[in-house]
Coordinates of C-alpha atoms and ligand atoms in Angstrom, one line a residue:
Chain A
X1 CA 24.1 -5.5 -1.8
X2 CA 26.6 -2.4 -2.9
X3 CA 29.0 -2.4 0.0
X4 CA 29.3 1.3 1.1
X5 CA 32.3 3.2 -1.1
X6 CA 34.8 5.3 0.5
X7 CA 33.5 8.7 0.4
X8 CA 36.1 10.6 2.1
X9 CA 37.4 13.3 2.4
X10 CA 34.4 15.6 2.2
X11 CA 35.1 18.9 0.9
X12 CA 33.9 22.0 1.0
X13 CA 35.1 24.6 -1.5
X14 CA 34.0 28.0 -1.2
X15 CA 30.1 26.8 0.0
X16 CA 27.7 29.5 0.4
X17 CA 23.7 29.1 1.1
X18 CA 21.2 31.3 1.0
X19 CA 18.0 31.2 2.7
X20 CA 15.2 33.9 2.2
X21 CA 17.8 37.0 1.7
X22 CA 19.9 35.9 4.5
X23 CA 23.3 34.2 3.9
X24 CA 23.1 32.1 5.9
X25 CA 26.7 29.6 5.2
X26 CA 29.0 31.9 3.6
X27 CA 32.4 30.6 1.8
X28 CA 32.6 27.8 3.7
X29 CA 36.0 26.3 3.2
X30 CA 36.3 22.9 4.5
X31 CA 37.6 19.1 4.6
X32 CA 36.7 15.9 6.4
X33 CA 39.3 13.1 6.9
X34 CA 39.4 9.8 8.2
X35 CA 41.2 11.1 11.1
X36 CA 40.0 12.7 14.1
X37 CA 37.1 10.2 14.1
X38 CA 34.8 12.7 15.6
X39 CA 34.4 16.4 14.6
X40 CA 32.1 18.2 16.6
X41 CA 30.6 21.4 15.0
X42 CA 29.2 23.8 18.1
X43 CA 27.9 27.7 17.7
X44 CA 24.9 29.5 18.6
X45 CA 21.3 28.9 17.6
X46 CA 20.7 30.2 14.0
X47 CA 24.2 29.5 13.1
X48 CA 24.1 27.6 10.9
X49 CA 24.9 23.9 12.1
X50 CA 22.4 22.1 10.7
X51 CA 22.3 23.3 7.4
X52 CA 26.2 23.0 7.2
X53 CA 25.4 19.3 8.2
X54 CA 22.6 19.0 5.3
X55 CA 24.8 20.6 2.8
X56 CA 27.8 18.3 3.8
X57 CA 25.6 14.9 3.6
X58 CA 24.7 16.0 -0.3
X59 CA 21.0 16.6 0.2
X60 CA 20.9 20.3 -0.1
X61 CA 22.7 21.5 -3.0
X62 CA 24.8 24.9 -2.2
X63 CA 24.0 28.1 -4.0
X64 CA 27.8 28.8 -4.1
X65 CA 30.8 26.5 -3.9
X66 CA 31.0 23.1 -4.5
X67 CA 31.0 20.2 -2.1
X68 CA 32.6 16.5 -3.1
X69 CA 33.1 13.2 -1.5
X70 CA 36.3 11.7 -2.4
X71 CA 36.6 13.4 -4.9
X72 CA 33.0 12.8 -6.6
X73 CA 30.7 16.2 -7.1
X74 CA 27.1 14.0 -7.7
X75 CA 25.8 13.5 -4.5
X76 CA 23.6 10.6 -5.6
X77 CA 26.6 8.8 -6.3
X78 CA 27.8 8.2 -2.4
X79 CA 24.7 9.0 -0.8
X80 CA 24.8 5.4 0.7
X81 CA 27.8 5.4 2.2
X82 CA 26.5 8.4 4.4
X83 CA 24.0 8.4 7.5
X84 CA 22.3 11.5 8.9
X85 CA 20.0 11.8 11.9
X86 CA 18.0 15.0 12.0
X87 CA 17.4 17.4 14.7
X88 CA 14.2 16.9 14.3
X89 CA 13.5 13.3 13.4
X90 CA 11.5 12.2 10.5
X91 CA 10.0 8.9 10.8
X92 CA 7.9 7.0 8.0
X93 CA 4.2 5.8 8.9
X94 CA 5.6 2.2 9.5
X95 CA 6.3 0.2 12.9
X96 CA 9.2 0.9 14.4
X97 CA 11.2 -2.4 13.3
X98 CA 9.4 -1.0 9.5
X99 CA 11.2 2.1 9.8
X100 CA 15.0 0.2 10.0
X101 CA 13.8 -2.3 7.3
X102 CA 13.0 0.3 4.6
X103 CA 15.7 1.5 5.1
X104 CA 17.6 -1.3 4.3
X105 CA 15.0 -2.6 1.9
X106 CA 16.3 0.4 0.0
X107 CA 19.8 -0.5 0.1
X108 CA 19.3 -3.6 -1.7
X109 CA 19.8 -5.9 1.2
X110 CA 18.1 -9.0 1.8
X111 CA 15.8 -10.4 3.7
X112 CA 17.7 -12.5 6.3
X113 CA 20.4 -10.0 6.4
X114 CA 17.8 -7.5 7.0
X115 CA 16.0 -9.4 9.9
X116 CA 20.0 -9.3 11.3
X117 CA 20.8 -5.4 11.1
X118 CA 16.8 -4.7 12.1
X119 CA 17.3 -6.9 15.5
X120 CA 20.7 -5.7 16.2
X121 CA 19.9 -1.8 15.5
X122 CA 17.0 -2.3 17.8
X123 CA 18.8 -4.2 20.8
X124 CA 21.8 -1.6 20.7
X125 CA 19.5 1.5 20.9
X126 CA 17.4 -0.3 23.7
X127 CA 14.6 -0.4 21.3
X128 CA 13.6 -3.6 21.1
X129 CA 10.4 -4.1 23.7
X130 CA 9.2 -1.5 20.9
X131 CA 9.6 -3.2 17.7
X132 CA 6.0 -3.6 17.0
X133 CA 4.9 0.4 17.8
X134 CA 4.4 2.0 14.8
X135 CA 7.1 5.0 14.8
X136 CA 5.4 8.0 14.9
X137 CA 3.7 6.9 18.4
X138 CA 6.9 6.3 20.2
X139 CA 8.0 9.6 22.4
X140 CA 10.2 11.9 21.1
X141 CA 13.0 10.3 22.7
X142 CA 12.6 6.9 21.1
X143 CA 12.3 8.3 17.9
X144 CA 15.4 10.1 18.1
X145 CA 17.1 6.8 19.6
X146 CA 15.2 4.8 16.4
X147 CA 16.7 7.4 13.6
X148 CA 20.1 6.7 15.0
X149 CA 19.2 3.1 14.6
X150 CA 17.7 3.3 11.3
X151 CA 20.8 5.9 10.2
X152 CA 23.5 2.7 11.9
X153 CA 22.0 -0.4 10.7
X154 CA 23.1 1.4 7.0
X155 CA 26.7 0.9 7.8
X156 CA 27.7 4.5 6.9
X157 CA 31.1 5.7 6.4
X158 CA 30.1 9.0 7.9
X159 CA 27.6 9.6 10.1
X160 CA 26.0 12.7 10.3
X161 CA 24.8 13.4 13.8
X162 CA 22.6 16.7 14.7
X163 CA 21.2 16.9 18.1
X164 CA 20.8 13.3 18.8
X165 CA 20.7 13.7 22.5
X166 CA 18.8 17.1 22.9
X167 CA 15.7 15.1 24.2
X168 CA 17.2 12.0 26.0
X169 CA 16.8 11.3 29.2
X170 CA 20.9 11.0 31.0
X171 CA 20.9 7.5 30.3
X172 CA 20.1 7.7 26.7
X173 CA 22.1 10.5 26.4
X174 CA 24.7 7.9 27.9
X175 CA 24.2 5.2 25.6
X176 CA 23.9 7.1 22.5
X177 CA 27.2 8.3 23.2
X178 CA 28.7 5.3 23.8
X179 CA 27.4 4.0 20.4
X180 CA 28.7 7.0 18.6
X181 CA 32.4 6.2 20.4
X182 CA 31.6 2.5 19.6
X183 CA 31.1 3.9 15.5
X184 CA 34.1 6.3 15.0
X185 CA 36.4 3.5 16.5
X186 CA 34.9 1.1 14.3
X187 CA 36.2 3.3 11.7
X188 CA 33.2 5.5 11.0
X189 CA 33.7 9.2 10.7
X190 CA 31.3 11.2 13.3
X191 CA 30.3 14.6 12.1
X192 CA 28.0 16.3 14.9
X193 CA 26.3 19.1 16.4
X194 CA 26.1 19.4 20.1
X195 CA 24.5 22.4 22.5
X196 CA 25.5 20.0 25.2
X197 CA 29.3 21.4 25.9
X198 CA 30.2 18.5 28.5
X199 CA 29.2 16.4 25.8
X200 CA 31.3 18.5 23.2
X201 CA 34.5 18.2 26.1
X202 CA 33.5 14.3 26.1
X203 CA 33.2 13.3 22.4
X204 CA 34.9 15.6 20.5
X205 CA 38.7 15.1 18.9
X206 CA 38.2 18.1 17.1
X207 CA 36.2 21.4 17.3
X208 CA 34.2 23.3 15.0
X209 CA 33.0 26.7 15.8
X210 CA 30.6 28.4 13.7
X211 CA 28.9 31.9 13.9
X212 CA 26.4 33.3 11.9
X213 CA 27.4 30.8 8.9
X214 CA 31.0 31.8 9.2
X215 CA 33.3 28.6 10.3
X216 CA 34.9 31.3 13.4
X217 CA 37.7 28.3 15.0
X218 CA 39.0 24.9 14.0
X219 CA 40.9 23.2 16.6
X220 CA 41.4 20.0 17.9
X221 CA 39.5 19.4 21.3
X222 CA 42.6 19.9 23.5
X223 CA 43.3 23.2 22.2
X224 CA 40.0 24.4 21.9
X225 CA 38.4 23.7 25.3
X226 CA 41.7 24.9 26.8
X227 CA 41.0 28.4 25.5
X228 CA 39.8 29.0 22.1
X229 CA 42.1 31.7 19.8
X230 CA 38.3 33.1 18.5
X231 CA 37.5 35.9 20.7
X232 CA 33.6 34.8 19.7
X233 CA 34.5 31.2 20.3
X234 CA 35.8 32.2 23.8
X235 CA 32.6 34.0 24.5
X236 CA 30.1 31.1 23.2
X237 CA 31.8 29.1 25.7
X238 CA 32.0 31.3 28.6
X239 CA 28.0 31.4 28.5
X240 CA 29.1 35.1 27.5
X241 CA 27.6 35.1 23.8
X242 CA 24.2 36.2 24.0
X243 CA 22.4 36.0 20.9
X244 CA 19.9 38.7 21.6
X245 CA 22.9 41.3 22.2
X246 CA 24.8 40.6 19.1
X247 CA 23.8 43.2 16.9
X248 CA 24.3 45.5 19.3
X249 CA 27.7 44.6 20.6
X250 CA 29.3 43.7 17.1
X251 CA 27.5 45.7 14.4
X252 CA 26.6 48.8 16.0
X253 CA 23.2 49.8 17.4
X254 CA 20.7 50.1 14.4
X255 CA 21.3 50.0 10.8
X256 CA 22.1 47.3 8.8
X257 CA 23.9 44.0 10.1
X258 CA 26.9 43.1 8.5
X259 CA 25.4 40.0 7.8
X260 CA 22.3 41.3 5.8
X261 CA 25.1 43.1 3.8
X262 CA 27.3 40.0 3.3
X263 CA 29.9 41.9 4.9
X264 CA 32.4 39.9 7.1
X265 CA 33.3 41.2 10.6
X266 CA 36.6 41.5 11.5
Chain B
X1 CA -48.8 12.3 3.4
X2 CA -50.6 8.8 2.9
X3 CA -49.2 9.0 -0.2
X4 CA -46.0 9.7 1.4
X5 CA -46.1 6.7 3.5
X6 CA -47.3 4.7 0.4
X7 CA -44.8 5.1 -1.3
X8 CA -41.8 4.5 1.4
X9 CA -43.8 1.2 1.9
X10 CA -44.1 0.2 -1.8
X11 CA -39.9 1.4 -2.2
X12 CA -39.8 -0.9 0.9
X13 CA -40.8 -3.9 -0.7
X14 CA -39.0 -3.5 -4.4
X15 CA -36.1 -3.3 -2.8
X16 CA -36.9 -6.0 -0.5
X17 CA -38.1 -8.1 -3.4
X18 CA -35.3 -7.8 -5.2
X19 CA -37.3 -5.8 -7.9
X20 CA -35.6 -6.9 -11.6
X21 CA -35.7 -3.2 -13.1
X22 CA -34.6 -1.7 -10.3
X23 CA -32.0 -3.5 -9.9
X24 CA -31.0 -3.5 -13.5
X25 CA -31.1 0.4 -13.1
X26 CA -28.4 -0.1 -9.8
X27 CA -26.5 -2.7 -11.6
X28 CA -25.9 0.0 -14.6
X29 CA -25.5 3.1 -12.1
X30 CA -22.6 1.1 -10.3
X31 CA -21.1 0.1 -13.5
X32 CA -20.6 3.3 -15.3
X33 CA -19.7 5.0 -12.3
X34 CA -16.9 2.5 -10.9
X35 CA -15.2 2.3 -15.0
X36 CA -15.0 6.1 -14.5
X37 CA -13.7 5.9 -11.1
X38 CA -11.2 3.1 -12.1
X39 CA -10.2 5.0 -15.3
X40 CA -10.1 8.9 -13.6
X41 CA -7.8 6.4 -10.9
X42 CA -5.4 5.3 -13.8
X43 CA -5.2 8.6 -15.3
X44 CA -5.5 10.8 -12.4
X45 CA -3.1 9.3 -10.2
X46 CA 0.2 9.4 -12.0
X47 CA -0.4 12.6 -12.6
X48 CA -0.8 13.7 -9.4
X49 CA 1.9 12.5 -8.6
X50 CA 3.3 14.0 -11.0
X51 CA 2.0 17.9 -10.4
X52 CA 3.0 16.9 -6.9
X53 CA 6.9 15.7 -7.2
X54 CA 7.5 17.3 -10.0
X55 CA 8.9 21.0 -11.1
X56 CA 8.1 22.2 -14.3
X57 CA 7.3 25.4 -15.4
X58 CA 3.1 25.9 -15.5
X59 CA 3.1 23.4 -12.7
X60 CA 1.0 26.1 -10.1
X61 CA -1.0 27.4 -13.0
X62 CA -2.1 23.2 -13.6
X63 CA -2.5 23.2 -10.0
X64 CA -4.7 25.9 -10.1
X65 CA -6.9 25.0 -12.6
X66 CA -7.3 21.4 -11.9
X67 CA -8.6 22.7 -8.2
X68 CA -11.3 25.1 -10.2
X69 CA -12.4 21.9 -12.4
X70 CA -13.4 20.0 -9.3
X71 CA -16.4 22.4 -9.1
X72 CA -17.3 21.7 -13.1
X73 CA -20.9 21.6 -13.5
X74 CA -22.4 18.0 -14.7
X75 CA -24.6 19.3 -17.3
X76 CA -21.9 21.5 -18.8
X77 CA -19.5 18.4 -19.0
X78 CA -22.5 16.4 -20.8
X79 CA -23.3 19.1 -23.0
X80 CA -19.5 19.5 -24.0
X81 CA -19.0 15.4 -24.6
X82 CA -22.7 15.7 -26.4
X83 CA -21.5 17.9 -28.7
X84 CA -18.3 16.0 -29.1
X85 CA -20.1 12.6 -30.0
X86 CA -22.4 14.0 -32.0
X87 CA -22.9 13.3 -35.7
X88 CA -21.9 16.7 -36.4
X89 CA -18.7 16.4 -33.5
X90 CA -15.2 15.3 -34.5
X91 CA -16.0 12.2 -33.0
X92 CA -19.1 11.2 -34.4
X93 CA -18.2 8.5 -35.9
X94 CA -17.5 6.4 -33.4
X95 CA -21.7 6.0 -32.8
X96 CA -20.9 6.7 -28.8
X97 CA -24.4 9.3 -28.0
X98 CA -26.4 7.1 -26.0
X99 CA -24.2 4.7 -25.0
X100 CA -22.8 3.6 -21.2
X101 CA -19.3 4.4 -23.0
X102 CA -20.6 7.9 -23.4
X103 CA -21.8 8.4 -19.8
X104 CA -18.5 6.4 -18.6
X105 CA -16.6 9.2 -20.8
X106 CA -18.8 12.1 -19.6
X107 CA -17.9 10.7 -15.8
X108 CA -14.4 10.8 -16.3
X109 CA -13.8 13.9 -17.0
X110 CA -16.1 14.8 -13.7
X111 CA -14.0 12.7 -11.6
X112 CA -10.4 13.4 -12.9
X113 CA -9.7 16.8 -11.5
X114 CA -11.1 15.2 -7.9
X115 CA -8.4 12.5 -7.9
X116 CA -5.6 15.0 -9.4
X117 CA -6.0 17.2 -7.3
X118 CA -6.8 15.3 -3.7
X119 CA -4.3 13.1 -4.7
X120 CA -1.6 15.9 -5.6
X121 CA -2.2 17.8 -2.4
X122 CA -1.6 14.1 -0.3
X123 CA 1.7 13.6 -1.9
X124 CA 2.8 17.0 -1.7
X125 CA 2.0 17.2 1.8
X126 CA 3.5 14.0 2.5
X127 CA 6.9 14.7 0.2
X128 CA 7.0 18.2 2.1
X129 CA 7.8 15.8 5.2
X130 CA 9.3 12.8 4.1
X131 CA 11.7 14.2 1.2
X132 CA 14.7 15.0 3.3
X133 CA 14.9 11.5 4.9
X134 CA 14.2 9.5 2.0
X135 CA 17.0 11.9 -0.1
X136 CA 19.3 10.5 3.2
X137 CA 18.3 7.3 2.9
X138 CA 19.7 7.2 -0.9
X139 CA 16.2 6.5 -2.3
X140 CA 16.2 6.6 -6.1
X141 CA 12.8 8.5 -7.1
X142 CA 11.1 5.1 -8.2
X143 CA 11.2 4.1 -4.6
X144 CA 10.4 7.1 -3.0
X145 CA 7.1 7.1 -5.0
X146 CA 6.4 3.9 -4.1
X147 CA 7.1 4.8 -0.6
X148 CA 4.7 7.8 -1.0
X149 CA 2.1 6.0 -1.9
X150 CA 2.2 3.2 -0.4
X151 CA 2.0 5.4 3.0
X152 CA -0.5 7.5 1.8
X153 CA -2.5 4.8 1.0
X154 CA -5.3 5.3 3.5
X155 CA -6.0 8.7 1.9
X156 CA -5.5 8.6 -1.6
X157 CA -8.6 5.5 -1.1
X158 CA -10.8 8.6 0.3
X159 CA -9.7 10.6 -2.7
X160 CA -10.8 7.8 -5.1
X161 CA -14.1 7.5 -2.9
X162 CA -14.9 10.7 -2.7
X163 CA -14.6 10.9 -6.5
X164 CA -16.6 7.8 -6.8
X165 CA -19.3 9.5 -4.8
X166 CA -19.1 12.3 -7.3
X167 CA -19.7 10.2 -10.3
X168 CA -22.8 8.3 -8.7
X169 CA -24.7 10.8 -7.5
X170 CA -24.5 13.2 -10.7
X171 CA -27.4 13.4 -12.7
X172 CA -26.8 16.1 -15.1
X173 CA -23.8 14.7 -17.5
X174 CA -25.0 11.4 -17.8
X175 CA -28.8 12.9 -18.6
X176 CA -27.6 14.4 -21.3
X177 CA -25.1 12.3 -23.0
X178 CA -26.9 9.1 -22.5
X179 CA -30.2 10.0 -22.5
X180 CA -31.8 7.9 -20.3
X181 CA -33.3 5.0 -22.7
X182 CA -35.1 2.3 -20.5
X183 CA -32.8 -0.8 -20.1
X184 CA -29.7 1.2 -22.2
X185 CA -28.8 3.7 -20.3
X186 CA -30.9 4.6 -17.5
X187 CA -29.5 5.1 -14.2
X188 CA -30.6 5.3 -10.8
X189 CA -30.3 9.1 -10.9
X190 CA -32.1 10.0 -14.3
X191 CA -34.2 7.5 -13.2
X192 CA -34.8 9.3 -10.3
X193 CA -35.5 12.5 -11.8
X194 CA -37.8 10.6 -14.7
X195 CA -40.1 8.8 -12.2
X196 CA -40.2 11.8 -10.0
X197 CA -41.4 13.8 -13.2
X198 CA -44.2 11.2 -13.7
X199 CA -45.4 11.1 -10.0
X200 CA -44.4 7.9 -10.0
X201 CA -43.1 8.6 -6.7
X202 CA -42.1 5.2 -5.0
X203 CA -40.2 3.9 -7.9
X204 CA -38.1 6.7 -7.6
X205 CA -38.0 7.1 -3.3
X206 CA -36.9 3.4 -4.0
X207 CA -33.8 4.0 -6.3
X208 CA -33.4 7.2 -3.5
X209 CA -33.1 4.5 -0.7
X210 CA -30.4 3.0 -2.2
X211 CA -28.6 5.9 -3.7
X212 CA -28.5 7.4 0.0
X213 CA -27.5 4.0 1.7
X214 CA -24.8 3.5 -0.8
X215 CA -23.4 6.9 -0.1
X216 CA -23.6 6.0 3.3
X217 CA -21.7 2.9 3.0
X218 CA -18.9 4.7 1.1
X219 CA -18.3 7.1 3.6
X220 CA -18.6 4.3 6.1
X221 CA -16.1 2.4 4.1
X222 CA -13.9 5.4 4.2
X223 CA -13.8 5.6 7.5
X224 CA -13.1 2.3 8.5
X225 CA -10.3 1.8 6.1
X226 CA -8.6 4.9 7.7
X227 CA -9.4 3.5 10.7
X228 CA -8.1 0.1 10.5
X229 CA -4.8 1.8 8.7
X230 CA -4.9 4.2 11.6
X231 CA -4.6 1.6 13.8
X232 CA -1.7 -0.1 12.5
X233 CA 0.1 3.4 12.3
X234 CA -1.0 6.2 13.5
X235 CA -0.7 9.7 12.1
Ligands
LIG1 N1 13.9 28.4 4.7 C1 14.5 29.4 5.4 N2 14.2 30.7 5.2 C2 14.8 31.6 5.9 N3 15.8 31.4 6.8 C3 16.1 30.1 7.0 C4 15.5 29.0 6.3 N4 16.1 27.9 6.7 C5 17.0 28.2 7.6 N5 17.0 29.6 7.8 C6 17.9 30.3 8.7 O1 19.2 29.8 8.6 C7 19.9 29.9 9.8 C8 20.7 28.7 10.1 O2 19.8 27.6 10.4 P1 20.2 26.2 11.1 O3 19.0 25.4 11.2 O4 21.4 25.7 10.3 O5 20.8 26.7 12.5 P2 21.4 25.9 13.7 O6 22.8 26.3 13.8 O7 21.2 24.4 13.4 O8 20.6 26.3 14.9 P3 20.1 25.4 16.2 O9 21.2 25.5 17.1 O10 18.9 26.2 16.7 O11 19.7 24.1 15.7 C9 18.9 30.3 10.9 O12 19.1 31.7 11.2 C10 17.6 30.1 10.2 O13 16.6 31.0 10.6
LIG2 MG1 20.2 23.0 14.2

């Protein structure tokens, strides 16, 4: 087994995406640490989020920019030593207990020790009545709680997290939580996306705020929550930001966004 | 129609009887056609894979033609490998016209765009949804290939049986290239088509039994193998 290598800090030089015709991150300029543990990342719909998470966690490869762990630009070469669980999970055509074991299977590990992470995934994520089920017919809620138990029993040393409580029941919501404070303290940096804002308040040591692939606000939780400096920021979390409104209110009615111009707003 | 009946009867009993030269005719049919299969497998299914995973310029164009090929004619395949293992062809030497070989060859090249292409549209579909999790999961390509396949299993075993089903049932190519020489290389469908042309109708209703319940059983055999992997995981 190759132990996980340190792969932080991530960093983000200049990252810009592109999607259809749409810029959709533009000159991202960013840097994980150790410290906060968890960085929450929160904006609107469409801006952004989960592609900033993909392009962080190496498997989508910026059009502009360059991203590194620790220091390293291949993304192959640390792409153990990082988790992710999708919004939208993606689970292999294997039993639920299946799932985990590939995963590890594909780590190297061996047998007993995989038995070992499988049955301790499973029993922390409350899973375990449904080891036998084969994945893809658990509801959406268990598969979401089995992608963060497949993404944990790797041992990341960042976990990317996007959505994992959108479809949980509250106690599920509850416990994932708990396992995601039980992680960073453990010494696991938390990267994650939240529409949930009491969940934001309760997780977060740190606050992202992105609009329209533009990182808008970085500011510890405190600070953030306590009034954010980002006029747009400010209005996201009044309930205030209302996405079908925005080209009228900041671009003008009619015409051309900024946006599909590449032009930053003031 | 008393012939009709007639000659159901007498099909009824060959087969019943075990009938030695018609099941020498099956025995040949089965072989030529599962060597092809088997072969079109070896061949067809890297490269599937390949067309599928890969990104290579030409790589839609290939995708394109390989569909179209599916749809080659039987007796235009024969006539090309005919004149290919003629005397006169540039491989004439190798004495092949006539031969199983040359029907197993002739077979091939029916079944090979079926398994390329069935088999590159499977793994396509299934990268489409499980390349972003296996690229998290750190999976080196070997793995995730073997991952692909291994969970696409239950399909790419229709692919193969549907070309298998292709290769049995084609009369045309195999006509032509082996020429349907009693106890060489006749099989149940030029058989079929020789004893028809005679009248000698319940010889060839008889080898038309079989044909149909064998097609039948692969299909059958298809669908339980789905089912029984369906079961295990669903879809
Ligand atoms: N393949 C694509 N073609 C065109 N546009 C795309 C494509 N993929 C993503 N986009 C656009 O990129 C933008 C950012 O997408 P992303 O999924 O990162 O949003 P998000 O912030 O995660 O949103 P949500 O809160 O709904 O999850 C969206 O406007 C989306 O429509
Ligand atoms: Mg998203």
């Amino acid at each position: 087994m190759n132990a996980p290598r340190q792969i932080l800090p991530v960093t983000l030089t200049k990252v810009s995406l592109r999607r259809g015709k749409k810029m959709v991150l533009k000159e991202i300029d960013c840097r994980f640490d150790a410290v906060p543990a968890r960085t929450l990342i929160i904006g609107p719909n469409g801006a952004g989020k989960s592609l900033l998470l993909r392009v962080c966690h190496g498997i989508v490869a910026p059009d502009l920019g360059q991203v590194r762990w620790a220091g390293e630009t291949d993304p192959r070469a640390l792409a153990r030593s990082q988790g992710m669980v999708f919004q939208r999970p993606v689970l292999l055509r294997r039993s639920t207990r299946g799932n985990i074991d590939l995963a590890l299977k594909i780590h190297g590990l061996d047998a007993a020790q995989r038995r070992r992470r499988v049955a301790e995934a499973l029993e922390r994520t409350g899973l375990s009545r449904l080891a036998g089920t084969p994945a893809r017919a658990l509801s959406f809620g268990e598969q979401q709680r089995l992608a963060l138990a497949r993404a944990m029993a790797l041992r990341p040393r960042v976990l990317f997290l996007d959505e994992p409580t959108a479809n949980l029941d509250p106690a599920a919501a509850h416990l994932v939580e708990e396992i995601v404070r039980d992680m960073s303290e453990a010494g696991v940096k938390i990267i994650m996306t939240s529409h949930d804002l009491n969940q934001a308040r309760r997780l977060a040591q740190e606050v992202i705020f992105l609009h329209r692939g533009r990182i808008k606000e970085r500011a510890p939780a405190d600070r953030f929550f306590a009034g954010p400096k980002n006029d747009l920021a400010r209005a996201f979390l009044n309930g205030e930001l209302l996405w079908w409104r925005r080209r009228s209110v900041y671009d003008g009615v009619g015409g051309k966004s900024a946006d599909e111009m590449g032009i930053d707003r003031p | 129609m008393d012939e009709f009946w007639r000659a159901i009867l007498t099909a009824a009993s060959m087969i019943w009887e075990f009938d030695a030269g018609l099941w020498e005719i099956i025995g040949l049919s089965l072989r030529v056609s599962l060597t092809a299969t088997l072969i079109a497998a070896l061949i067809g299914l890297p490269l599937g894979a390949l067309i599928a995973l890969g990104r290579f310029p030409g790589r839609r164009l290939l995708i394109v033609i390989f569909n179209a090929l599916m749809g080659l004619p039987p007796v235009v395949v024969g006539l090309i490998v005919y004149l290919l293992l003629s005397r006169a062809g540039p491989f004439g030497v190798f004495n092949l016209l006539f031969t199983p070989t040359a029907m197993v060859i002739a077979q091939i090249i029916l079944v090979l765009p079926i398994i390329i292409s069935l088999s590159r549209e499977i793994l396509e579909t299934l990268w489409g949804e499980y390349q972003e999790a296996l690229r998290s999961l750190g999976a080196a390509p070997g793995q995730a290939l073997v991952i692909l396949l291994w969970d696409g299993r239950a399909m790419l075993i229709t692919a193969l049986l549907a070309g298998f089903g292709r290769a049995v049932a084609e009369v045309g190519a195999v006509m032509i290239v082996g020429g349907n020489i009693d106890h060489v290389t006749r099989v149940m469908t030029t058989s079929i088509t020789l004893e028809a042309s005679k009248g000698n109708l319940s010889m060839a209703l008889g080898l038309g039994i079989v044909l149909l319940v064998l097609s039948f059983a692969i299909s059958i055999g298809a669908h339980g193998f789905r089912h029984i992997s369906n079961v295990r995981q669903p879809v």
